[in-house]
Short mmCIF file of C-alpha atoms in Angstrom, two decimals:
data_model
loop_
_atom_site.label_atom_id
_atom_site.label_comp_id
_atom_site.label_asym_id
_atom_site.label_seq_id
_atom_site.Cartn_x
_atom_site.Cartn_y
_atom_site.Cartn_z
CA MET A 1 -140.49 190.80 94.17
CA PRO A 2 -140.14 194.42 93.30
CA LEU A 3 -141.17 197.42 95.25
CA THR A 4 -143.50 199.88 93.58
CA LEU A 5 -144.70 203.36 94.29
CA SER A 6 -148.79 203.57 93.58
CA PRO A 7 -150.15 206.60 92.01
CA SER A 8 -151.18 207.66 95.87
CA SER A 9 -147.51 207.79 96.76
CA ASN A 10 -148.04 204.71 99.21
CA PHE A 11 -145.65 201.84 98.88
CA SER A 12 -147.13 198.44 98.13
CA LEU A 13 -145.79 194.91 97.22
CA LEU A 14 -147.46 192.33 94.71
CA SER A 15 -148.42 189.51 97.03
CA PRO A 16 -148.92 191.18 100.58
CA THR A 17 -150.21 188.75 103.31
CA PRO A 18 -152.43 190.48 105.75
CA ASP A 19 -151.96 189.88 109.49
CA ARG A 20 -155.22 189.77 110.92
CA THR A 21 -153.54 190.15 114.67
CA HIS A 22 -151.77 193.29 114.20
CA ARG A 23 -153.85 194.83 111.29
CA PHE A 24 -150.56 195.61 109.19
CA PHE A 25 -149.23 193.88 106.16
CA LYS A 26 -146.31 191.37 106.43
CA PHE A 27 -143.53 191.39 103.82
CA SER A 28 -140.77 189.05 103.02
CA ILE A 29 -137.91 189.21 100.50
CA PRO A 30 -137.57 186.37 98.52
CA HIS A 31 -134.07 184.26 98.68
CA ALA A 32 -131.91 184.70 95.79
CA SER A 33 -132.25 182.15 93.07
CA THR A 34 -129.85 179.06 93.48
CA GLN A 35 -129.75 178.85 89.71
CA LEU A 36 -126.37 179.57 87.68
CA ALA A 37 -128.24 182.02 85.62
CA PRO A 38 -126.27 185.34 85.52
CA LYS A 39 -126.94 187.58 88.38
CA PRO A 40 -128.99 190.46 87.42
CA PRO A 41 -127.89 194.06 88.60
CA PRO A 42 -129.65 195.30 91.57
CA VAL A 43 -132.99 196.92 90.95
CA LEU A 44 -133.00 200.72 92.40
CA LYS A 45 -136.22 201.83 93.59
CA THR A 46 -136.93 205.40 95.31
CA ALA A 47 -138.94 205.96 98.38
CA PRO A 48 -139.60 209.85 99.83
CA VAL A 49 -138.50 208.55 103.21
CA ILE A 50 -136.89 205.26 104.59
CA VAL A 51 -136.90 204.40 108.19
CA ILE A 52 -134.64 201.59 109.26
CA GLY A 53 -135.68 199.49 112.43
CA ALA A 54 -139.52 198.90 113.45
CA GLY A 55 -138.79 199.51 117.35
CA LEU A 56 -140.23 202.13 119.27
CA ALA A 57 -138.33 204.82 117.93
CA GLY A 58 -138.55 203.82 114.13
CA LEU A 59 -142.57 203.35 114.89
CA ALA A 60 -142.45 207.00 116.38
CA ALA A 61 -140.84 208.37 113.46
CA ALA A 62 -143.42 206.61 111.24
CA THR A 63 -146.06 207.80 112.94
CA ARG A 64 -144.69 211.48 112.84
CA LEU A 65 -144.21 211.18 108.97
CA ASN A 66 -147.50 209.67 108.61
CA SER A 67 -149.30 212.66 110.59
CA GLU A 68 -147.18 214.86 108.05
CA ASN A 69 -148.69 212.82 105.01
CA ILE A 70 -145.18 212.27 103.92
CA PRO A 71 -144.88 208.38 102.27
CA PHE A 72 -142.26 206.25 103.90
CA LEU A 73 -141.16 202.92 103.94
CA LEU A 74 -140.45 201.18 107.33
CA LEU A 75 -138.10 198.25 107.06
CA GLU A 76 -137.62 195.79 109.53
CA ALA A 77 -135.32 192.70 109.53
CA SER A 78 -137.06 190.49 111.94
CA ASP A 79 -140.38 188.87 111.83
CA GLY A 80 -142.35 191.62 113.51
CA VAL A 81 -142.27 195.03 114.82
CA GLY A 82 -141.21 196.25 118.21
CA GLY A 83 -137.62 195.43 118.48
CA ARG A 84 -136.87 194.56 122.32
CA VAL A 85 -140.37 195.15 123.13
CA ARG A 86 -141.97 192.18 122.01
CA THR A 87 -144.16 189.48 123.23
CA ASP A 88 -144.12 185.81 122.82
CA VAL A 89 -146.92 183.13 123.29
CA VAL A 90 -145.55 179.89 124.92
CA ASP A 91 -147.87 177.01 125.90
CA GLY A 92 -150.59 179.58 126.22
CA PHE A 93 -148.40 181.91 128.46
CA LEU A 94 -147.28 185.51 127.12
CA LEU A 95 -143.97 185.89 127.77
CA ASP A 96 -142.44 189.66 127.41
CA ARG A 97 -138.88 189.36 126.12
CA GLY A 98 -137.25 190.84 129.54
CA PHE A 99 -138.52 192.29 132.38
CA GLN A 100 -140.30 195.50 131.05
CA ILE A 101 -142.88 197.78 132.91
CA PHE A 102 -144.87 200.58 131.19
CA ILE A 103 -145.21 203.83 133.10
CA THR A 104 -148.35 205.68 132.42
CA ALA A 105 -146.78 209.15 133.17
CA TYR A 106 -144.43 208.81 130.45
CA PRO A 107 -145.01 212.30 128.69
CA GLU A 108 -144.77 211.00 124.97
CA ALA A 109 -146.53 207.94 125.35
CA GLN A 110 -149.54 209.94 126.64
CA LYS A 111 -149.45 211.47 123.39
CA LEU A 112 -149.14 208.82 121.08
CA LEU A 113 -150.78 205.89 122.65
CA ASN A 114 -154.65 204.56 123.50
CA TYR A 115 -154.18 203.61 127.04
CA ASN A 116 -157.72 202.41 127.03
CA GLU A 117 -157.16 199.89 124.15
CA LEU A 118 -154.20 198.56 125.68
CA ASN A 119 -156.37 197.61 129.08
CA LEU A 120 -153.30 198.78 130.99
CA GLN A 121 -153.33 196.36 134.16
CA LYS A 122 -151.65 197.83 137.39
CA PHE A 123 -148.72 197.13 139.95
CA TYR A 124 -148.92 197.67 143.54
CA SER A 125 -147.34 200.89 144.36
CA GLY A 126 -144.27 199.68 146.58
CA ALA A 127 -142.53 196.09 147.01
CA ARG A 128 -141.82 193.40 148.87
CA ILE A 129 -138.01 193.31 149.60
CA TYR A 130 -136.19 190.07 151.02
CA TYR A 131 -133.95 190.72 153.79
CA ASP A 132 -132.47 188.85 156.51
CA GLY A 133 -134.56 185.85 155.93
CA GLN A 134 -137.96 187.47 155.34
CA PHE A 135 -140.00 189.90 153.21
CA HIS A 136 -140.65 193.70 154.30
CA MET A 137 -143.15 196.02 152.55
CA VAL A 138 -142.22 199.53 151.33
CA ALA A 139 -145.20 201.49 150.00
CA ASP A 140 -146.20 204.87 148.24
CA PRO A 141 -147.72 206.71 151.04
CA LEU A 142 -150.22 208.75 148.76
CA ARG A 143 -151.49 205.65 147.72
CA HIS A 144 -151.29 203.10 150.34
CA PHE A 145 -150.97 205.28 153.40
CA SER A 146 -151.74 202.48 156.01
CA ASP A 147 -149.10 200.33 154.57
CA SER A 148 -146.49 202.93 154.13
CA LEU A 149 -147.11 203.71 158.35
CA LEU A 150 -146.77 200.07 158.92
CA SER A 151 -143.23 199.89 157.13
CA LEU A 152 -141.89 203.07 158.80
CA THR A 153 -140.06 201.00 161.26
CA ASN A 154 -138.90 198.11 159.30
CA PRO A 155 -135.28 197.48 158.50
CA ILE A 156 -135.35 198.90 154.77
CA GLY A 157 -134.10 202.40 155.63
CA SER A 158 -134.62 204.45 158.70
CA VAL A 159 -137.74 207.09 159.11
CA ILE A 160 -135.20 209.64 158.06
CA ASP A 161 -134.62 207.59 154.65
CA LYS A 162 -138.40 207.60 154.09
CA LEU A 163 -138.69 211.30 154.54
CA LEU A 164 -135.58 211.83 152.10
CA ILE A 165 -137.79 210.00 149.61
CA ALA A 166 -140.91 212.33 150.16
CA LEU A 167 -138.33 215.28 149.66
CA THR A 168 -136.74 213.84 146.52
CA ARG A 169 -140.31 213.40 145.04
CA ALA A 170 -141.00 217.09 145.90
CA ARG A 171 -137.67 218.01 144.05
CA VAL A 172 -138.30 216.28 140.83
CA LEU A 173 -141.99 217.20 140.72
CA SER A 174 -140.69 221.03 140.94
CA LYS A 175 -138.92 220.49 137.33
CA SER A 176 -139.90 220.10 133.99
CA TYR A 177 -138.76 217.23 132.06
CA GLU A 178 -136.47 219.20 129.71
CA GLU A 179 -135.11 220.86 133.13
CA ILE A 180 -134.46 217.36 134.33
CA LEU A 181 -132.77 215.86 131.17
CA THR A 182 -130.65 219.01 130.83
CA ALA A 183 -129.56 219.45 134.58
CA THR A 184 -125.91 219.06 136.14
CA GLU A 185 -125.55 215.24 136.42
CA VAL A 186 -123.57 212.71 138.67
CA SER A 187 -124.39 209.11 138.89
CA THR A 188 -127.19 207.95 140.79
CA ILE A 189 -125.15 206.47 143.44
CA GLU A 190 -123.55 209.84 144.18
CA LEU A 191 -126.92 211.45 143.68
CA LEU A 192 -128.26 209.33 146.18
CA LYS A 193 -125.54 209.60 148.81
CA ASN A 194 -125.41 213.51 148.65
CA ILE A 195 -129.12 213.36 149.33
CA GLY A 196 -128.49 211.87 152.49
CA PHE A 197 -129.93 208.03 152.04
CA SER A 198 -128.25 205.56 154.55
CA ASP A 199 -126.20 202.74 153.06
CA SER A 200 -129.18 200.57 154.15
CA MET A 201 -131.64 202.12 152.22
CA ILE A 202 -129.70 202.24 148.87
CA GLY A 203 -128.62 198.67 149.41
CA ARG A 204 -131.68 196.94 150.30
CA PHE A 205 -134.04 199.22 148.17
CA PHE A 206 -132.43 201.49 145.63
CA ARG A 207 -130.12 199.01 144.18
CA PRO A 208 -132.25 196.12 143.71
CA PHE A 209 -135.20 198.81 142.45
CA PHE A 210 -133.58 201.27 140.11
CA GLY A 211 -131.04 198.80 139.49
CA GLY A 212 -133.88 196.40 137.93
CA ILE A 213 -135.01 199.44 136.29
CA PHE A 214 -131.60 200.74 134.68
CA PHE A 215 -130.08 196.76 134.65
CA ASP A 216 -127.14 198.51 136.77
CA ARG A 217 -127.02 197.37 140.44
CA GLU A 218 -124.02 199.59 140.67
CA LEU A 219 -126.00 202.34 140.29
CA GLU A 220 -123.93 204.31 137.85
CA THR A 221 -126.44 205.54 135.72
CA THR A 222 -126.95 209.41 135.15
CA SER A 223 -128.87 211.32 137.73
CA ARG A 224 -130.76 212.57 135.02
CA LEU A 225 -132.28 209.41 133.94
CA PHE A 226 -132.97 208.79 137.58
CA ASP A 227 -134.84 211.70 138.14
CA PHE A 228 -136.85 211.40 135.11
CA VAL A 229 -137.80 207.97 136.18
CA PHE A 230 -138.45 208.85 139.58
CA LYS A 231 -140.95 211.93 138.25
CA CYS A 232 -142.92 209.46 136.19
CA LEU A 233 -143.35 206.94 138.92
CA ALA A 234 -144.70 209.78 141.18
CA LEU A 235 -147.19 210.72 138.65
CA GLY A 236 -147.99 207.15 136.92
CA ASP A 237 -148.63 203.70 137.48
CA ASN A 238 -146.22 200.84 136.79
CA THR A 239 -148.39 198.72 134.40
CA LEU A 240 -148.55 195.77 132.08
CA PRO A 241 -150.88 195.53 128.87
CA ALA A 242 -153.12 192.97 129.08
CA LYS A 243 -151.87 191.39 125.87
CA GLY A 244 -148.24 191.81 126.57
CA ILE A 245 -145.79 194.64 126.31
CA GLY A 246 -145.60 193.95 122.64
CA GLU A 247 -148.96 195.49 122.23
CA ILE A 248 -147.63 198.84 122.45
CA PRO A 249 -145.56 198.84 119.35
CA ASN A 250 -148.37 196.65 117.86
CA GLN A 251 -150.76 199.53 118.69
CA LEU A 252 -148.39 202.20 116.52
CA ALA A 253 -147.86 199.63 113.75
CA ALA A 254 -151.72 199.45 113.06
CA LYS A 255 -152.27 202.86 112.92
CA LEU A 256 -149.90 203.04 109.93
CA PRO A 257 -150.65 202.61 106.20
CA PRO A 258 -150.69 198.98 105.69
CA ASP A 259 -148.41 199.00 102.79
CA SER A 260 -145.63 200.89 104.56
CA VAL A 261 -144.18 198.24 106.70
CA LEU A 262 -141.71 195.53 105.35
CA LEU A 263 -140.77 192.78 107.79
CA ASN A 264 -138.05 190.52 107.29
CA ALA A 265 -136.24 193.20 105.13
CA LYS A 266 -132.56 193.33 106.52
CA VAL A 267 -130.36 196.50 105.76
CA VAL A 268 -126.94 195.68 105.13
CA SER A 269 -125.70 199.15 104.26
CA VAL A 270 -126.69 202.77 103.52
CA ASP A 271 -124.47 204.57 100.93
CA LEU A 272 -124.23 208.48 101.67
CA GLU A 273 -122.55 209.21 98.20
CA GLY A 274 -122.02 212.74 99.01
CA SER A 275 -125.71 213.66 98.84
CA ASN A 276 -128.74 214.83 100.63
CA SER A 277 -130.45 211.46 99.59
CA PRO A 278 -128.73 208.19 101.01
CA SER A 279 -129.55 205.03 99.43
CA VAL A 280 -130.12 201.91 101.20
CA ARG A 281 -128.81 198.23 100.58
CA LEU A 282 -131.00 195.23 101.42
CA GLU A 283 -129.43 191.67 102.23
CA SER A 284 -131.57 190.56 99.32
CA GLY A 285 -129.52 192.90 96.81
CA GLU A 286 -132.33 195.26 96.39
CA ILE A 287 -131.29 199.00 96.33
CA LEU A 288 -133.55 201.49 97.97
CA LYS A 289 -133.30 205.39 97.12
CA SER A 290 -134.44 207.70 99.53
CA GLU A 291 -135.63 211.14 98.07
CA LEU A 292 -135.94 212.88 101.31
CA GLY A 293 -133.56 211.22 104.02
CA VAL A 294 -132.82 207.95 106.09
CA ILE A 295 -133.91 207.69 109.83
CA MET A 296 -132.03 204.98 111.36
CA ALA A 297 -133.75 203.54 114.38
CA VAL A 298 -131.64 200.69 115.03
CA GLU A 299 -129.64 199.63 118.00
CA GLU A 300 -125.95 200.74 118.35
CA PRO A 301 -124.48 197.40 117.35
CA ALA A 302 -126.35 197.19 114.20
CA LEU A 303 -125.92 201.05 113.37
CA ASP A 304 -121.81 200.40 113.39
CA LYS A 305 -122.42 197.58 111.02
CA ILE A 306 -124.80 199.28 108.64
CA LEU A 307 -122.43 202.41 108.71
CA ALA A 308 -119.18 200.32 108.47
CA GLY A 309 -116.55 202.09 106.63
CA ARG A 310 -118.57 205.29 105.97
CA LYS A 311 -118.88 206.54 109.71
CA GLN A 312 -116.26 206.06 112.45
CA PRO A 313 -117.79 203.95 115.01
CA ALA A 314 -118.32 205.85 118.33
CA LYS A 315 -116.25 204.43 121.51
CA ARG A 316 -119.31 203.36 123.66
CA LYS A 317 -119.50 201.94 127.26
CA PRO A 318 -120.54 198.53 127.42
CA ALA A 319 -124.13 197.88 127.13
CA ARG A 320 -126.69 196.81 130.12
CA SER A 321 -127.69 193.39 129.95
CA THR A 322 -130.32 191.04 131.65
CA VAL A 323 -131.55 187.37 131.78
CA CYS A 324 -135.14 186.70 132.50
CA LEU A 325 -136.47 183.52 133.63
CA TYR A 326 -140.32 182.29 133.10
CA PHE A 327 -141.78 179.73 134.97
CA SER A 328 -145.25 178.32 135.04
CA ALA A 329 -147.15 177.25 138.12
CA ASP A 330 -150.58 175.98 139.29
CA GLN A 331 -152.89 179.16 140.56
CA ASP A 332 -152.86 177.64 144.27
CA GLN A 333 -148.96 176.90 144.10
CA ILE A 334 -147.89 180.81 144.42
CA PRO A 335 -147.57 182.34 147.79
CA VAL A 336 -149.48 185.66 147.06
CA GLY A 337 -152.12 187.00 145.13
CA ASP A 338 -151.14 190.64 145.41
CA PRO A 339 -149.83 192.57 142.03
CA VAL A 340 -146.42 193.40 143.92
CA LEU A 341 -142.71 193.42 142.78
CA PHE A 342 -140.45 191.47 144.90
CA LEU A 343 -137.05 192.74 145.23
CA ASN A 344 -133.79 191.10 146.50
CA GLY A 345 -132.38 193.42 149.33
CA SER A 346 -130.08 190.93 150.95
CA GLY A 347 -126.92 191.67 148.75
CA GLU A 348 -126.75 188.21 148.06
CA GLY A 349 -127.53 185.64 145.66
CA THR A 350 -128.34 185.77 141.86
CA ILE A 351 -131.99 187.25 141.54
CA ASN A 352 -132.40 190.83 141.55
CA ASN A 353 -136.37 191.07 141.20
CA MET A 354 -139.38 188.76 140.57
CA PHE A 355 -142.95 188.96 140.35
CA PHE A 356 -146.12 187.01 139.60
CA ALA A 357 -147.23 188.22 136.14
CA THR A 358 -150.58 186.76 136.50
CA ASN A 359 -151.37 188.76 139.58
CA VAL A 360 -150.91 191.92 137.58
CA ALA A 361 -152.17 190.73 134.32
CA PRO A 362 -154.43 187.32 134.43
CA SER A 363 -154.47 187.24 130.82
CA TYR A 364 -150.63 186.54 130.72
CA SER A 365 -151.51 182.47 131.38
CA PRO A 366 -154.25 180.10 130.54
CA PRO A 367 -156.98 179.51 133.12
CA ASN A 368 -155.99 178.29 136.77
CA LYS A 369 -152.31 178.76 136.15
CA ALA A 370 -149.51 181.37 137.20
CA LEU A 371 -146.84 182.95 135.45
CA VAL A 372 -143.51 183.79 137.16
CA SER A 373 -141.16 186.28 136.16
CA VAL A 374 -137.45 186.43 137.50
CA SER A 375 -135.04 188.90 136.61
CA LEU A 376 -131.21 188.86 136.77
CA ILE A 377 -128.73 191.81 136.01
CA GLY A 378 -125.76 190.82 133.68
CA LEU A 379 -125.68 187.99 130.77
CA PHE A 380 -124.20 184.92 133.05
CA GLU A 381 -122.56 183.93 130.07
CA ASP A 382 -120.48 181.40 132.03
CA VAL A 383 -123.21 179.57 133.19
CA CYS A 384 -125.53 177.50 130.82
CA ASP A 385 -129.06 177.74 131.17
CA ASP A 386 -129.69 174.51 133.07
CA ASP A 387 -127.67 175.55 135.48
CA LEU A 388 -128.91 178.91 135.76
CA THR A 389 -132.30 178.00 136.13
CA ALA A 390 -131.16 175.36 138.94
CA GLU A 391 -129.45 178.00 140.75
CA VAL A 392 -132.72 180.32 140.43
CA ILE A 393 -134.88 177.75 141.55
CA GLY A 394 -132.55 177.10 144.94
CA GLU A 395 -132.68 180.63 145.73
CA LEU A 396 -136.47 180.97 144.99
CA SER A 397 -136.93 177.90 147.45
CA GLY A 398 -135.03 179.95 150.19
CA TRP A 399 -137.96 182.83 149.68
CA PHE A 400 -140.91 180.70 149.13
CA GLY A 401 -140.06 177.25 150.32
CA ALA A 402 -138.77 174.11 148.23
CA SER A 403 -141.92 172.22 148.39
CA MET A 404 -143.64 175.22 146.35
CA VAL A 405 -141.20 176.21 144.05
CA GLY A 406 -140.35 172.82 143.27
CA SER A 407 -143.68 172.41 141.60
CA TRP A 408 -142.89 175.23 139.09
CA ARG A 409 -141.94 174.42 135.55
CA HIS A 410 -139.16 176.30 133.76
CA LEU A 411 -140.93 177.97 130.15
CA ARG A 412 -138.11 179.82 128.72
CA THR A 413 -135.14 182.08 129.44
CA TYR A 414 -134.06 185.18 127.75
CA ARG A 415 -130.71 186.61 127.49
CA ILE A 416 -130.45 189.91 126.44
CA GLY A 417 -127.25 191.25 125.81
CA PHE A 418 -128.32 194.79 124.86
CA ALA A 419 -131.20 195.40 127.17
CA GLN A 420 -130.32 199.26 127.58
CA PRO A 421 -127.78 201.75 126.44
CA ASN A 422 -125.19 202.24 129.04
CA GLN A 423 -126.10 205.92 130.10
CA SER A 424 -123.49 206.56 132.95
CA PRO A 425 -121.93 210.13 133.14
CA PRO A 426 -121.18 211.92 130.93
CA THR A 427 -124.46 211.99 128.81
CA ASP A 428 -126.05 214.18 126.10
CA LEU A 429 -129.96 213.34 126.14
CA MET A 430 -130.78 215.95 123.99
CA LYS A 431 -128.34 215.45 121.00
CA SER A 432 -129.04 216.06 117.63
CA PRO A 433 -130.28 213.18 115.59
CA ARG A 434 -128.38 214.72 112.38
CA ILE A 435 -125.54 212.77 111.80
CA ALA A 436 -124.73 213.58 107.76
CA PRO A 437 -126.85 215.48 105.07
CA GLY A 438 -130.01 213.52 104.81
CA LEU A 439 -129.20 210.69 107.49
CA TYR A 440 -130.58 210.72 110.99
CA LEU A 441 -130.53 208.74 114.33
CA CYS A 442 -133.17 207.78 116.90
CA GLY A 443 -133.19 205.66 119.52
CA ASP A 444 -133.37 205.25 123.42
CA TYR A 445 -129.37 205.95 123.31
CA ILE A 446 -130.20 209.22 121.46
CA THR A 447 -132.42 210.28 124.41
CA SER A 448 -133.18 208.53 127.49
CA ALA A 449 -132.91 204.67 127.93
CA THR A 450 -136.89 204.48 128.33
CA PHE A 451 -139.99 203.56 126.56
CA ASP A 452 -140.48 207.11 126.25
CA GLY A 453 -136.91 207.87 125.26
CA ALA A 454 -137.30 206.06 122.22
CA LEU A 455 -140.71 207.48 121.18
CA VAL A 456 -139.01 210.99 121.86
CA SER A 457 -136.14 210.45 119.45
CA GLY A 458 -138.48 209.06 117.00
CA ARG A 459 -140.38 212.41 116.83
CA ARG A 460 -137.14 214.38 116.93
CA ALA A 461 -135.53 212.82 113.91
CA VAL A 462 -138.44 213.51 111.93
CA GLU A 463 -138.43 217.19 112.86
CA ALA A 464 -134.96 217.39 112.12
CA LEU A 465 -135.60 216.14 108.65
CA LEU A 466 -138.20 218.57 108.17
CA LYS A 467 -136.47 221.47 109.18
CA ASP A 468 -133.68 220.65 106.87
CA ARG A 469 -135.83 219.90 103.77
CA ALA A 470 -137.33 223.39 104.70
CA LEU A 471 -134.18 225.26 104.93
CA ALA A 472 -133.15 223.47 101.38
CA LEU A 473 -136.24 225.05 99.67
CA VAL A 474 -135.50 228.62 100.90
#
């Protein structure tokens, strides 16, 4: 099925199949013929810009190219857009692929996304922390003042710790995002100790809360990322789109030309050829030649494979990983109706955090049902799914009672080896996306390991490409 460039400079395939849900076209690469006929030479086609990977970064790059009226082809190896940011439907439940929360204050997201269309559902601005056999509430005093007063004397940190949180809030709000991302850095744990937080506050609140955000209970993540997220949390709400986290990339993709996204199109190599116009080889054998450049919006492990032999793989820190387990329950068989996050502040057990997704967004389940989401940090590779599920059920039974938890039904377990890049110091969150003439990188590992960082990186990659091409014309 050859690729053709239409007179309007938009790409099209001969037989696209419309996807009415996402409002963009799905494509597939046909399997090679099994007949013993001579294999024809690869067909060489051209495209102004080729973007590899339709995660948030690739979609942001495509969005920027589209705004500049530059034709492009967005290649995605899987059967849908979103990368790590996807939602599956299982027995009528919406299962996000891993624990993911969207913060409304993300500055780049505010420019690109229509929040009203996403129908964002809010979490409670605080958390219930399991410690010493019971739950203790912590709350944002600016949003839940009375709840925060009641939490002043609980064992989740001292009154001084809670004052230090207010001072930290004021400190990050006084800085611009650029100042935060370029500031002198230490690890998050070192920053918290330098501020003066007590060991109890760090262990019972910061480790499970920010450890759950960074998938890093040791809090080795750079202080730059801590300050960035802290500022976003201070200014915005934690939310979920009503139709699942996957609606975020779906919304971006829906605004692109319908013939510009090619799914099931796995890239196996990029050939630099010593020119400013790299070519891309697909697993099908087809070769695409870029006219202006190639933007690589894939995760680091895939990047190394695609550029194998052409670029020396960088020495990288181990990626952050997670396991997310989902359970279904009858609506009357969950302990609370509040849209609150539960944290494990005990320092023991397997669970890091959990929440009842349907308390935040009722649309995540069929009527009269509840969806339970449980997150662990790490892959637990030495434990099989059944044993891990049993361990989690046992731990939750200690939290909420065996009679209630025993009625829950396991839906699915997600083991996510590359949940986030490891951004422990030293980091460079403002690095150039240009890695070779005509070849650019984007992804959250180029900027900050957040939804916003991925979106920013896509825009910056296109800006670098446009700048290089403008200079080439001088």
